[in-house]
Coordinates of C-alpha atoms and ligand atoms in Angstrom, one line a residue:
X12 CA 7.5 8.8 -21.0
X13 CA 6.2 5.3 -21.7
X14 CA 2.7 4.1 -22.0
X15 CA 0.3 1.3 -22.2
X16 CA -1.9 0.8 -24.8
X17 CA -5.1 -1.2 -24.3
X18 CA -7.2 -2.6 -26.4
X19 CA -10.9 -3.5 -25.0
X20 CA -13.6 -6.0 -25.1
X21 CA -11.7 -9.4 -25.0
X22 CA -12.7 -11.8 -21.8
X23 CA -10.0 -13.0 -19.4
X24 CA -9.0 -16.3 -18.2
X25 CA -6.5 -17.9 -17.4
X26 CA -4.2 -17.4 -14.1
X27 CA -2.1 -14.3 -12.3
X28 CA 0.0 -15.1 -9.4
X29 CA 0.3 -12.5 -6.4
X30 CA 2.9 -10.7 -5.5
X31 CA 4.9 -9.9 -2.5
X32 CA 2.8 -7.0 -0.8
X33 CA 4.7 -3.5 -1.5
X34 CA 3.1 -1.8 1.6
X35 CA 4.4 -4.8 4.2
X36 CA 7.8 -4.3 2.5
X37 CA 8.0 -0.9 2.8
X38 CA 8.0 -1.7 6.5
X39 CA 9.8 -4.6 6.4
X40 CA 12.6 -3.1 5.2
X41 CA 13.1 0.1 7.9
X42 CA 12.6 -2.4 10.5
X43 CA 15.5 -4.2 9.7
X44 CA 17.6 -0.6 11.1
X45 CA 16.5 -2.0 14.2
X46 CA 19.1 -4.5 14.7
X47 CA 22.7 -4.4 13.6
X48 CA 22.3 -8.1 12.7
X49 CA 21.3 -9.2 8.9
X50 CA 17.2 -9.2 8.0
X51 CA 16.4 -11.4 5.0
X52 CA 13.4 -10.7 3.0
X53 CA 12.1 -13.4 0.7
X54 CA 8.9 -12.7 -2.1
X55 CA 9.8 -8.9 -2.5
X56 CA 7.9 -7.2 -5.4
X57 CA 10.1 -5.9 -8.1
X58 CA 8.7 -2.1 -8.0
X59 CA 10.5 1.0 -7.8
X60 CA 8.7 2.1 -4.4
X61 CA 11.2 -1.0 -3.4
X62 CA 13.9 0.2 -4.9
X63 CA 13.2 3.9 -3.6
X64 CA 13.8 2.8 -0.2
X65 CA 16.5 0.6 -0.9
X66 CA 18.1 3.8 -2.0
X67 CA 17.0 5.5 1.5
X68 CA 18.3 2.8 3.2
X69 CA 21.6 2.7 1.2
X70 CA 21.6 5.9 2.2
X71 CA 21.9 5.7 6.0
X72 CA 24.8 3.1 5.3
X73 CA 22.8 -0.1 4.7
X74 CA 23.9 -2.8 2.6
X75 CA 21.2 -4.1 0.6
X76 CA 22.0 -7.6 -1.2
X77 CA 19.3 -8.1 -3.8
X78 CA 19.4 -11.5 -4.7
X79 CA 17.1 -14.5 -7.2
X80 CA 16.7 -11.1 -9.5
X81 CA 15.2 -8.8 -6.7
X82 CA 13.0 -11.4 -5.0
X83 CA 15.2 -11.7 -2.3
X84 CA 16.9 -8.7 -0.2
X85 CA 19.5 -9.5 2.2
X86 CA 19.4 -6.3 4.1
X87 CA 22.7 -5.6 6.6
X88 CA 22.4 -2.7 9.2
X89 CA 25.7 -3.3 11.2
X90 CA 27.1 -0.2 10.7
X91 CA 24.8 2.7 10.3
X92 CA 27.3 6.2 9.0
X93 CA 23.9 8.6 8.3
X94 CA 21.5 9.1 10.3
X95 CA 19.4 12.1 8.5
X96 CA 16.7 10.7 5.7
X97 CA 16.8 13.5 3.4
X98 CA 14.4 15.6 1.3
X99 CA 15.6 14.3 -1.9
X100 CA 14.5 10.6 -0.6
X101 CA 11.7 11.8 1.5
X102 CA 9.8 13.7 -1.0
X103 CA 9.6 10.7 -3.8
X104 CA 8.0 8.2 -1.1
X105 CA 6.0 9.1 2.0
X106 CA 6.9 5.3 3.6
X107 CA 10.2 7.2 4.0
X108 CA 8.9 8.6 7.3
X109 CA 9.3 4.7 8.7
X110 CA 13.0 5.0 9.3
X111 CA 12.4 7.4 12.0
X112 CA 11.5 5.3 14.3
X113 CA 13.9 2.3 14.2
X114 CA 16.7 4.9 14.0
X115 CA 15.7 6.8 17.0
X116 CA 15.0 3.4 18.9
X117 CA 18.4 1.8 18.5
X118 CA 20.7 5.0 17.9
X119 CA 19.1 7.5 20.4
X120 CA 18.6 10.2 17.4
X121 CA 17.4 10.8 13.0
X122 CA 16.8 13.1 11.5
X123 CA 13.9 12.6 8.5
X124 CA 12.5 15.2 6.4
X125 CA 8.6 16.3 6.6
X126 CA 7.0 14.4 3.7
X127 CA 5.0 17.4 2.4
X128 CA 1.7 17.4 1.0
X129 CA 1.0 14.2 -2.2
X130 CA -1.3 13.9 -5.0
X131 CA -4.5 12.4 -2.8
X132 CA -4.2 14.7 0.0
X133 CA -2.3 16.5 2.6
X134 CA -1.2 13.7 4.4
X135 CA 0.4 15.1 7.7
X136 CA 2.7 12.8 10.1
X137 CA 1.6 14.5 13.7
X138 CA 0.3 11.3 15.3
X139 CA 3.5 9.6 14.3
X140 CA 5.1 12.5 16.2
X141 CA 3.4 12.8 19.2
X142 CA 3.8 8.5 19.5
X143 CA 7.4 9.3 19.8
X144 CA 7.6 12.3 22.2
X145 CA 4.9 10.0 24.1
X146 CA 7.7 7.6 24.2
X147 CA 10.3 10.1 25.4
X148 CA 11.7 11.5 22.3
X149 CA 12.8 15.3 21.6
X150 CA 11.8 16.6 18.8
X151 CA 12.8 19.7 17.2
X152 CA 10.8 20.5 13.2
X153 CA 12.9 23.4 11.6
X154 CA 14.4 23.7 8.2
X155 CA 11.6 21.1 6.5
X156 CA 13.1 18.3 8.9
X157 CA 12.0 16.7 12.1
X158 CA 15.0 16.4 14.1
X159 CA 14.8 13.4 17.1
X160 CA 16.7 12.2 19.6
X161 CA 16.1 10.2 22.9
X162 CA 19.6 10.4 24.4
X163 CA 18.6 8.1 27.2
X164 CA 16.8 5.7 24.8
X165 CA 12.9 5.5 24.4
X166 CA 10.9 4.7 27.3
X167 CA 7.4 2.4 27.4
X168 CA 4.2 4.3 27.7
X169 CA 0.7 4.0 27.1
X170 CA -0.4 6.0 23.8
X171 CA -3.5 6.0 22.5
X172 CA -4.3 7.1 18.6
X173 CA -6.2 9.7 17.2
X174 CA -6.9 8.0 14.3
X175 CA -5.7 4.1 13.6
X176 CA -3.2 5.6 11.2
X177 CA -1.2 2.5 9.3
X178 CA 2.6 4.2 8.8
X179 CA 1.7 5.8 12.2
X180 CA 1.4 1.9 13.9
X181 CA 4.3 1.0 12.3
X182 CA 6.9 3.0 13.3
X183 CA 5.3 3.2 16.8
X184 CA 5.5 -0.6 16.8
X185 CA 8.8 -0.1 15.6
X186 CA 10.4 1.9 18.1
X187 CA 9.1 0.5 21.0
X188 CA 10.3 -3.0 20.6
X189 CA 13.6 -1.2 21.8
X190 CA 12.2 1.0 23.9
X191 CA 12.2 0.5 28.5
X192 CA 9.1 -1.3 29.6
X193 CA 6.1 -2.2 28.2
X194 CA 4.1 -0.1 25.4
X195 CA 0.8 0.1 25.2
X196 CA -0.4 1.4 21.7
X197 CA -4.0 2.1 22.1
X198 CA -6.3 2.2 19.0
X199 CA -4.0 1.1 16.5
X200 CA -4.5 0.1 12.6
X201 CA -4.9 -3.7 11.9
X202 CA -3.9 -4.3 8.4
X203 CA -2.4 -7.7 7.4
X204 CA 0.9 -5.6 6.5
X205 CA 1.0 -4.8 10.5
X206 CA 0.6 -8.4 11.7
X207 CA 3.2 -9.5 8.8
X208 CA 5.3 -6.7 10.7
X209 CA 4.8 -8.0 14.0
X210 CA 5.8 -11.5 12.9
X211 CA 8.9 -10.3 11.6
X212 CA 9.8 -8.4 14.1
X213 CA 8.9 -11.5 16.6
X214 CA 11.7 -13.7 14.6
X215 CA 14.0 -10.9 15.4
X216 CA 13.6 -11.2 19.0
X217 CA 10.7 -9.0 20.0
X218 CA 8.2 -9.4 22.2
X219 CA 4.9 -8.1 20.7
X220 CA 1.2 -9.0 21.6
X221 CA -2.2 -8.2 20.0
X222 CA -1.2 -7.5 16.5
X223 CA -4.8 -7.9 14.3
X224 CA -6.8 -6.3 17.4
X225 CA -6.6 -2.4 18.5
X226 CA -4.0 -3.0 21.2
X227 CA -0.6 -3.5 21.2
X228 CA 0.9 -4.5 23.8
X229 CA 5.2 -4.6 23.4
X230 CA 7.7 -5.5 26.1
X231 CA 10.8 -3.9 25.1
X232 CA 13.8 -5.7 24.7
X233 CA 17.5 -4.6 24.6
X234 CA 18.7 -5.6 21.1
X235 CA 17.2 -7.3 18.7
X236 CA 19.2 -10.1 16.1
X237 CA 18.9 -11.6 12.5
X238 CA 16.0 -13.0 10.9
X239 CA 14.5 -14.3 7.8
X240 CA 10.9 -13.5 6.6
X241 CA 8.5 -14.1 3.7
X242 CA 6.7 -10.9 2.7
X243 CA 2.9 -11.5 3.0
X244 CA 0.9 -11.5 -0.3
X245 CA -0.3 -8.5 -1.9
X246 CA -3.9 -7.8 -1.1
X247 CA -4.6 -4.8 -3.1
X248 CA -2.6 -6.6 -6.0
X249 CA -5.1 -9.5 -5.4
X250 CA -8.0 -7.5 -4.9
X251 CA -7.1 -5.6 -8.4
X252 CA -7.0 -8.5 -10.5
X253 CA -10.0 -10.3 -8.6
X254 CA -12.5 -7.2 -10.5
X255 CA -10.5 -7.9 -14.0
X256 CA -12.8 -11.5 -14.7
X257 CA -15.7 -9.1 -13.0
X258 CA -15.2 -6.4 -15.5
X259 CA -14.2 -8.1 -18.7
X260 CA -16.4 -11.3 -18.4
X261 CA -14.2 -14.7 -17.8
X262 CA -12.8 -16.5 -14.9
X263 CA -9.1 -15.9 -13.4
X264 CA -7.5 -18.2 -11.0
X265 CA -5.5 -15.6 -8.7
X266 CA -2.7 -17.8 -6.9
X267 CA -1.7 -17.3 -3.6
X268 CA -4.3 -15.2 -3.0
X269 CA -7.2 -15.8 0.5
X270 CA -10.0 -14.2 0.9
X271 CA -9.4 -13.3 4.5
X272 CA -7.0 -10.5 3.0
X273 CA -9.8 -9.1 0.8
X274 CA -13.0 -9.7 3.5
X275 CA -14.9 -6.3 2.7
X276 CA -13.8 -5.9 -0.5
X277 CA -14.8 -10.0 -1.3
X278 CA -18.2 -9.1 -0.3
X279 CA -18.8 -5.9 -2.2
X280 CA -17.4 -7.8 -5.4
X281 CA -20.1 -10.6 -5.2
X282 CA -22.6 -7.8 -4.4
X283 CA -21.5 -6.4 -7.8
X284 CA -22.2 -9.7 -9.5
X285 CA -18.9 -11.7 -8.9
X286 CA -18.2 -15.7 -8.2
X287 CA -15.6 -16.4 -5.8
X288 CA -14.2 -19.8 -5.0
X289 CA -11.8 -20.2 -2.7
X290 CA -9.5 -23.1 -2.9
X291 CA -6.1 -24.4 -1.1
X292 CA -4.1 -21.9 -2.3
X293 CA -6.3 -19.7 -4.9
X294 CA -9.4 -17.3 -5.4
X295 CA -11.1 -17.9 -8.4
X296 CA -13.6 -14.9 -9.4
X297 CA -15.8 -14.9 -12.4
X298 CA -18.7 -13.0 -13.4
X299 CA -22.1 -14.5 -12.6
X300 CA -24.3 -13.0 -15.3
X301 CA -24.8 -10.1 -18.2
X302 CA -25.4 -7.6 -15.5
X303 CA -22.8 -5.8 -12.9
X304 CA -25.1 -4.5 -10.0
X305 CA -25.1 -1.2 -8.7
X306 CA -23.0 -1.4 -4.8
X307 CA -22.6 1.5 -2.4
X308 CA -19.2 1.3 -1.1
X309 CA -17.5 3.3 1.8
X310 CA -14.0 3.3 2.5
X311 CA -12.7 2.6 6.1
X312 CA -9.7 1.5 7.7
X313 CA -9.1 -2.2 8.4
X314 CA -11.1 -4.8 8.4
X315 CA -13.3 -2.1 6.0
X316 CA -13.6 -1.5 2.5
X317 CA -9.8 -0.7 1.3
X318 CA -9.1 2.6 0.3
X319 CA -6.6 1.6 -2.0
X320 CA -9.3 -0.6 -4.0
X321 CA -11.8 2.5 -4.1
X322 CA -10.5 3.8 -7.3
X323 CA -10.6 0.2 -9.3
X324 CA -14.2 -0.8 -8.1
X325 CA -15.1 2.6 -9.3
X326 CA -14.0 1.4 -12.8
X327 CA -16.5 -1.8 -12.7
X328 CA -19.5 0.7 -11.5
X329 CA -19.4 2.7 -14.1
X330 CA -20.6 -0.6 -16.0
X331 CA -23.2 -1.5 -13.5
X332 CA -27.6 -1.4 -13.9
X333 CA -28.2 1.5 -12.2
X334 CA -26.1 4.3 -9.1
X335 CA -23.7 3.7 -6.9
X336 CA -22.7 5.6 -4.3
X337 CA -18.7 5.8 -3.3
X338 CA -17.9 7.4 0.1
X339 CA -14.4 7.9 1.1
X340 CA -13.4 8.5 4.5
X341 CA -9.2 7.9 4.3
X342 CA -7.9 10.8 2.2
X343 CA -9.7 13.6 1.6
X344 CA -8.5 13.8 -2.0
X345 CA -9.3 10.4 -4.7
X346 CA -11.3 10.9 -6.8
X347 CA -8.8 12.2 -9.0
X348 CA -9.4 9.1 -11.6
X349 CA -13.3 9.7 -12.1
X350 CA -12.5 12.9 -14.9
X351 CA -10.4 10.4 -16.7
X352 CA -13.3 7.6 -16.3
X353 CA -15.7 10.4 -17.0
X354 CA -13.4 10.9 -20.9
X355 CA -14.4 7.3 -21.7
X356 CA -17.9 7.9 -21.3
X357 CA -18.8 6.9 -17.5
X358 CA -21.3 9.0 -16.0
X359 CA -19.7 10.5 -12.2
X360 CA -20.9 13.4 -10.1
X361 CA -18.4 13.8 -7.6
X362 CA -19.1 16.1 -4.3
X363 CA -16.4 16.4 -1.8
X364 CA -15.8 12.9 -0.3
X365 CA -18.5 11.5 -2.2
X366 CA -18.8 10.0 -5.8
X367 CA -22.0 9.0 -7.4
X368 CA -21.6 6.8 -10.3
X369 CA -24.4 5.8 -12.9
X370 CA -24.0 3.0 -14.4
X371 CA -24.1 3.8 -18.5
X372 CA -24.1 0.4 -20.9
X373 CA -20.6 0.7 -22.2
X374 CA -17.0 2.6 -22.3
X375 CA -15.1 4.0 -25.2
X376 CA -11.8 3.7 -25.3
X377 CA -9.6 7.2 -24.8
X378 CA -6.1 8.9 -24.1
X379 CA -6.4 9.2 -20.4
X380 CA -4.1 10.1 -17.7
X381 CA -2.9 8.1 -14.9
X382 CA -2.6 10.5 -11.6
X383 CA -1.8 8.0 -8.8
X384 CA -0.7 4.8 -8.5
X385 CA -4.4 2.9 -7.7
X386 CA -6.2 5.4 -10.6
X387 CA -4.1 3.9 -13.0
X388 CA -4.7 0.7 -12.8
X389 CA -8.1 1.7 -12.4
X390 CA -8.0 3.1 -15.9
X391 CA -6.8 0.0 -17.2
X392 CA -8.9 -1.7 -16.2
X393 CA -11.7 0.5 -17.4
X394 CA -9.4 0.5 -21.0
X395 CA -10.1 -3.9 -20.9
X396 CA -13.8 -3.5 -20.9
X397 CA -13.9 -0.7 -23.2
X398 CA -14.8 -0.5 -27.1
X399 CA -11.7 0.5 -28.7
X400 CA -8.5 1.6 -27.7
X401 CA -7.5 3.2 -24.8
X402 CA -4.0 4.8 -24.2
X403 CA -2.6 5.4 -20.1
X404 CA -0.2 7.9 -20.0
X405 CA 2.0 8.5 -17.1
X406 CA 2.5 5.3 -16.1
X407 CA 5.4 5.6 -13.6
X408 CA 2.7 5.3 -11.3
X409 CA 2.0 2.1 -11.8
X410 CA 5.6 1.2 -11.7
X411 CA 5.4 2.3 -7.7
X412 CA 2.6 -0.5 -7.4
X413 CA 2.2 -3.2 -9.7
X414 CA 4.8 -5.7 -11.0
X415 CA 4.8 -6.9 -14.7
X416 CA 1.1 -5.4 -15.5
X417 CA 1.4 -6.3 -19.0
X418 CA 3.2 -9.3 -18.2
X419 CA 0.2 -10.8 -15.9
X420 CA -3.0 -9.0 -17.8
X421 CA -1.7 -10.2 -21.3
X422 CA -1.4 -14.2 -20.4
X423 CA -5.1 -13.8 -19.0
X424 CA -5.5 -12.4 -23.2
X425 CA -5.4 -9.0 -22.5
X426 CA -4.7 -6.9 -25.4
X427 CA -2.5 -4.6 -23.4
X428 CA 0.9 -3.5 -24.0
X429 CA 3.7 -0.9 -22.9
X430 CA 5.2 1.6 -25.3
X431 CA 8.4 3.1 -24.6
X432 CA 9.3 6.9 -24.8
Ligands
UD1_530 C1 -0.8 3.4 4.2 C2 -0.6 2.8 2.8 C3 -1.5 3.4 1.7 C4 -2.9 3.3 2.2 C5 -3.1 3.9 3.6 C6 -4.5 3.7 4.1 C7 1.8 2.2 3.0 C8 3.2 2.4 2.5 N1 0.8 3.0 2.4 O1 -0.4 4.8 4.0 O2 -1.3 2.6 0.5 O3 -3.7 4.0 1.3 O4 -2.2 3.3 4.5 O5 -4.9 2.4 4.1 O6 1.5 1.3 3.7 N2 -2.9 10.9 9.0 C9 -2.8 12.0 9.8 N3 -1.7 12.1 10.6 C10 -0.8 11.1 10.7 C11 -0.9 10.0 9.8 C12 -2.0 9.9 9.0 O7 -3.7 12.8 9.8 O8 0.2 11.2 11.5 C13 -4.1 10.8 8.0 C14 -3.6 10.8 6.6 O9 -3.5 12.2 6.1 C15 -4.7 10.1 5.8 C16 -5.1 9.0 6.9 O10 -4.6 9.5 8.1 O11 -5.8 10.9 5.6 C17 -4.6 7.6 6.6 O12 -3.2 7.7 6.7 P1 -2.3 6.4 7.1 O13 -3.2 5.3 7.6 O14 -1.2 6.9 8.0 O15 -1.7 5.9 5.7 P2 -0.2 5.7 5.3 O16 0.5 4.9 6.3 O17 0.4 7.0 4.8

């Protein structure tokens, strides 16, 4: 199994352009089930959660063009032979669970198996379920897969959310776009990868408003056609390589990135000690003095602190002047990357969903282990302000997330580099 070797205590500068984000993709892709007309993506991470569901949707009888070396997937739908998402797929990649709903919406029936549990937490899929049987659908769970149909296709309703669950919006959204009447989706999630949906899904004919807010209100339309669509920028990516200057010391121009993707997160960084300049098409972040401050951070869903950034400001804490607390209130389960933090010397007291992190002076470098995709990168980063060398293991992880790591880190003069087998 590869690894990456780091090598700490060198500054960065220099500039890392944003990627495509992976989580809008993931949804971009499934949506395109909902027409039997061609979608075109266009600034698609290279990552193998990508192809993963290019597999799934290969799968179902998709044929998925990937053009300009990946950047660009030409995704046809005309003529779908499979309708049954299996474990195999399933299990690799929760996102899986997006194909449900286009499938049911245009075909009347899918069959997807239950995720199952994952490394930061159980993870269940009921309010996606009782969306669709709000909606009209059957649905039958036996053998490990839910089994759907709406033989009379879906019908509009008013449904409001539990909890403002992201995969949960989406293949709500989805589904009702085809579905009799209007939809009302009551105290929905309002990430930028749900408005990037919404826009696409616009482009392909349907009629959506509210997207951003907690409402959605969707007027269902009988088919949808072909459209093209850029993949919005990665904000997590972004947000990542923002705390690199922060940790290390130096200034890195992030391109393409805006600071209204990374609002919460934006603030807590300059709280820490960070300079961010915003220009036409740009952050710059650097680091304003010696110190990193001691933050408290909780994690919420959107417009809140990012869940999937808890893990990497975590790794600039543990440099900070004094404690920070870290709440998180997404998944029940991840922390899992404070033991590894804790082997190069941080000082962490985790209790349930709450981490407290004193700040100590410095990290030494150490073999660590890299248990989901955000706590890896959090360890390399960790590894870059280190003293001495640090070696992440298990990085398939980071292969799910994060597209040429080395690649980006190392023009900023990162010692970092990826050893095979
Ligand atoms: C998406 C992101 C993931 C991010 C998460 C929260 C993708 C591909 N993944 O995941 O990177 O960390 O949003 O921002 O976009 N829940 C239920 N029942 C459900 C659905 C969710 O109880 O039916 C719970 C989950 O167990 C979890 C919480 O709600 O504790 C958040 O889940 P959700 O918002 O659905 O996240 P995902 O869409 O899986």
């Amino acid at each position: 199994m590869d690894r990456i070797v780091v090598s700490g205590g060198t500054a960065l500068n220099g500039q890392i352009p944003i990627s495509g984000a992976k989580n809008a993709c993931l949804t971009l892709m499934p949506a395109a089930l909902l027409s039997e007309e061609p979608l075109t993506l266009t600034n698609v991470p290279r990552l193998s959660d990508i192809s993963t569901m290019t597999e799934l949707l290969e799968s179902l009888g998709c044929e998925v063009a990937s053009l300009q070396g990946g950047r660009v997937l030409a995704i046809g739908t005309e003529n779908i032979t499979n309708h049954t998402a299996d474990y195999d797929i399933v299990r690799k990649m929760r996102a899986s669970i997006l194909v449900l709903g286009p499938m049911l919406a245009r075909d009347g029936h899918a069959v997807v198996s239950l995720p199952g549990g994952c490394a930061i937490g159980a993870r269940p899929v009921d309010i996606h379920l009782s969306g669709f049987e709000a909606l009209g659908a059957e649905l039958d769970l036996r053998d490990g897969y839910i089994h759907a149909k709406a033989p009379n296709g879906l019908v509009g309703t008013t449904y409001e959310m539990p909890f403002a669950s992201v995969g949960a919006t989406e293949n709500l959204l989805m589904a009702a776009t085809l579905a009799k009447g209007t939809t009302v989706l009551k105290n929905v999630a309002r990430e930028p990868e749900i408005v990037d949906l919404a826009e696409c899904l616009r482009k392909m004919g349907a009629q959506i408003d509210g997207e951003g807010t907690s409402t959605l209100t969707i007027q269902g339309v009988d088919r949808l056609g072909a459209a093209a669509h850029q993949v919005v920028t990665d904000r997590i990516e972004l947000g990542t390589y923002m705390l690199a200057p922060v940790i290390t010391g130096g200034s890195v121009e992030l391109l393409g990135g805006r600071r209204s993707l990374v609002s919460a997160f934006s603030d807590k960084l300059e709280a820490a000690g960070a300079v961010i300049e915003e220009t036409a098409n740009s952050l710059i972040v650097s680091r304003k003095g010696e110190q990193i401050s001691a933050v408290d951070v909780v994690t919420e869903i959107h417009p809140g602190f990012p869940t999937d950034l808890q893990a990497q400001m975590m790794a600039l804490l543990t440099l900070s002047n004094g404690t920070s607390v870290l709440e998180e209130k997404i998944f029940e389960n991840r922390f899992m990357h404070a033991p590894e933090l804790i082997r190069m010397g941080a000082d962490i007291e985790v209790h349930g969903g709450t981490a407290k992190v004193h700040g100590v002076k410095s990290l030494k470098g150490a073999p660590v282990m890299a248990t989901d995709l955000r706590a890896s990168i959090s360890l390399i980063l960790a590894g870059m302000a280190a003293e001495g060398e640090t070696v992440v293991s298990r990085v398939y992880h980071l292969d799910r997330g994060y597209e040429h790591v080395v690649r980006k880190l190392s023009a900023c003069g990162a010692k970092i580099e990826r050893i095979s087998g």
